[in-house]
């Protein structure tokens, strides 16, 4: 730029000087020739005008002289000379000006068109060509056995150029043909969210008939085109909705944080939740590229080249659709028999079924649920509003991984292991349960769920019948053995044992939104109550609450499944829903490798004591036994633990966790019913049914999968009774 | 002196006593006519390319403008301009009526905040301000012609300046600053060539600079509480800002326009992208391509070479204009020609200058190139006056010479 300016100025000056010099010399020469010999006065006059007019060095005296001269010579000039002689200097001035104008313009244009041309040319190319990314179809999703869960449907999309918005007639016709109100058609055409260069979507799923009409009358629909696009389709409705998640148009926020090896364009569809979000990278294909020449209105004048879009990879999940179907339908039947929450038991629930040998999730259900298809192409405001109300109990929430609940008695498996490790419990030790307990002599009595008391009781029975007093005693021993109380073990010795089973942190499942839950510790409590330090003090009561999975304990149904898997096998497996990925061009699938989260350091002898106790639980409950019998299973062959968690002001949380077979465990099922009531009574049959379904499916007896409906979002007031705990 | 005159203007055919009244072929200034034809043809060529990509413009209308203009030119050429030299008052009245005519209810048309257009019945819409350029030139020339190349008296100078300012004041009521500046430049040329004293001219220039500064200061002082300026419009400020800060020009529409204009010119390179091949204008990226930014279309398609051809034609026209002016036997004719040349010069500088960032953006068309039949007719009329000065002015000088030698 600087060079160009200098060139321009130099040229300007040179041109000006050259022209001035030329005119001056010519004028002198002519005057000299014509006034040869004795016309000194005339010469003087011309010179003086030159000096004043052009070089601007005139002085007052010179001008006076000039004035006199011209007065004396004006008379003859007016009749015989031409007027141009009188204003010759002014001619030269205009000439110099013209030369300067043309000189500077030439210099500037030289610098732009010859010296700087390349830079401008590349800018013109940028203007001329634009690359439009064409969306790629996302990969399909199947269950473990190839049942199609997510399909792509090809839809006819009606698109319009931005300029169509100004064409009243065309908008009117589109409105009439597509049956969309005029204002909405116009608003969609004006919507710039898909980019200025792109055509705007008027209707994303137009009827074949309407499209044919538009195609036949293309003259009446200038600027309107129809494109075949793909749309997510869910053949089984709401089945596995929380695993699959849903897709939607990319948001500005997502556009600002595009992962490294993913390319997202404005207007793309991206995964918003579930595996659609977690494996967005795999499912999303590669954009096709259309290099086009487009005019300033975004109209494509010419397509220069085109590379087709590449479909995303297909995914096979570890889910078994028939089992998932049983899990979901049982939850729905239990909680909302007529699709209205509150008519059954509980307000929400989750089931997680896992293969304990490799962490594969066989079923992962959460209720209430939704149909992902409702969300394709952006969530409709009314659906969003409906699913955001308290009355709907938030169908979008994946309770299996994001719902946190008190573990209740299911925690006793882990706290008893802790007690065994530190010698606060053993097979010979017995406790006396009187129904209520005040081991700290604080005056605050804590009850056993069985108010009349269990009497004299050992650990095995304590676990089987879930006697709270046994565990209060264990907690008390832990409390007094703590360093703060003058003991010689850590204050958090029990919590450390629990943490070995993965509680208090996420499992790392390949789904988004997983919650870590919470194992309360003195440190946590002090921090939690930092505003009210008197409340933040760690008391014996905190530990007696913790030991029975109450108080501030929070776990997810998934964590319980993984932890009981470890109780069964000794190994903590990382849960996962992805089985394998198959590229549409590549034939060799990429299989998910099972991952171990760790092996809890627990004495095999202690495991044995616990496992023996767990074997007896199911058979104790008539409801569970009956359900297992339905599936042809003897309840005594299934190890399990029930739990009934108390939540202040709400109905009890019902838990049932079981694994099978007892000798060489393969499956674990964790069931949780929010505000459901008694664990064995409410959660037990659901869990038993899912376990039964797994086994039936394994034998090839259960293959039925039907479409599952999403929740209506309706509910009636829940009439929960905190019936006496039965765990 | 008589001999001298004969030497300076050689007249091949000895002229007899009878003054020539009939238009003869020999009275045509052939070089002048050829340059004119080339310029107009070149302009039509470029306009054709520019309008081909835009349905809002009609090449036929431009051709009609050329046809009407050519007739006007021929008629004016035959008309003896000297008959107009005494009608200063008439020109003032004509100017005022013409320029203020868009304010007349019923025929005035207000577009984009300026009342510059007139539409009478079924006739095509015209811009009286453009046609007034002719009367402004005639007015300024007739004012200055009276001083016969010497204007030393301050009072006379002031009187002349005031009279010349009338059209400017009128056009500012529309308002149309671009055309107003053209009027001012015509007046300046008339003053300079008409023999005003350098001292007066410099003082006038100084006053002008002071007035412009004052306008800016006053504007700043009286601007509304909302920061809204009263005297200069926002778009005018934008244009100035864009001009002064061209590298960060993307912020406003004006900046975008300027940037795209420069890209069009620069991408033309030495020989251009080829006729009808310019992507900047055919894709609609270049704003106002057929009118104000026609130069960019040419620069983009025909390159530096094409641009030099145009500038060469302009220079040829100006050289011929200078020759006609210097051959003119009376001050009126000389001033008419010089004012015409000056006006074109200013429009060329402003129009080409703004497209390449040398001048701020204003809506001033490029003579013989820009789309617009009003301006085309005006240019032809002005060519007619040049021809008239050439024919009749020279005629007069010959006759006087002849008479004097007797």
Short mmCIF file of C-alpha atoms in Angstrom, two decimals, chain A residues 153 231-235 237 246 370-377 707:
data_model
loop_
_atom_site.label_atom_id
_atom_site.label_comp_id
_atom_site.label_asym_id
_atom_site.label_seq_id
_atom_site.Cartn_x
_atom_site.Cartn_y
_atom_site.Cartn_z
CA UNK A 153 -35.53 -42.13 6.20
CA UNK A 231 -33.89 -37.97 8.54
CA UNK A 232 -33.51 -40.11 11.65
CA UNK A 233 -36.23 -42.69 12.02
CA UNK A 234 -36.83 -44.91 15.05
CA UNK A 235 -38.69 -48.09 14.08
CA UNK A 237 -40.40 -45.71 18.93
CA UNK A 246 -31.60 -37.74 19.86
CA UNK A 370 -39.61 -40.19 25.10
CA UNK A 371 -39.61 -40.88 21.39
CA UNK A 372 -36.43 -39.50 19.82
CA UNK A 373 -38.23 -38.98 16.52
CA UNK A 374 -40.12 -36.12 18.15
CA UNK A 375 -36.81 -34.29 18.36
CA UNK A 376 -35.60 -34.81 14.82
CA UNK A 377 -35.03 -31.49 13.15
CA UNK A 707 -42.78 -50.47 19.35
#
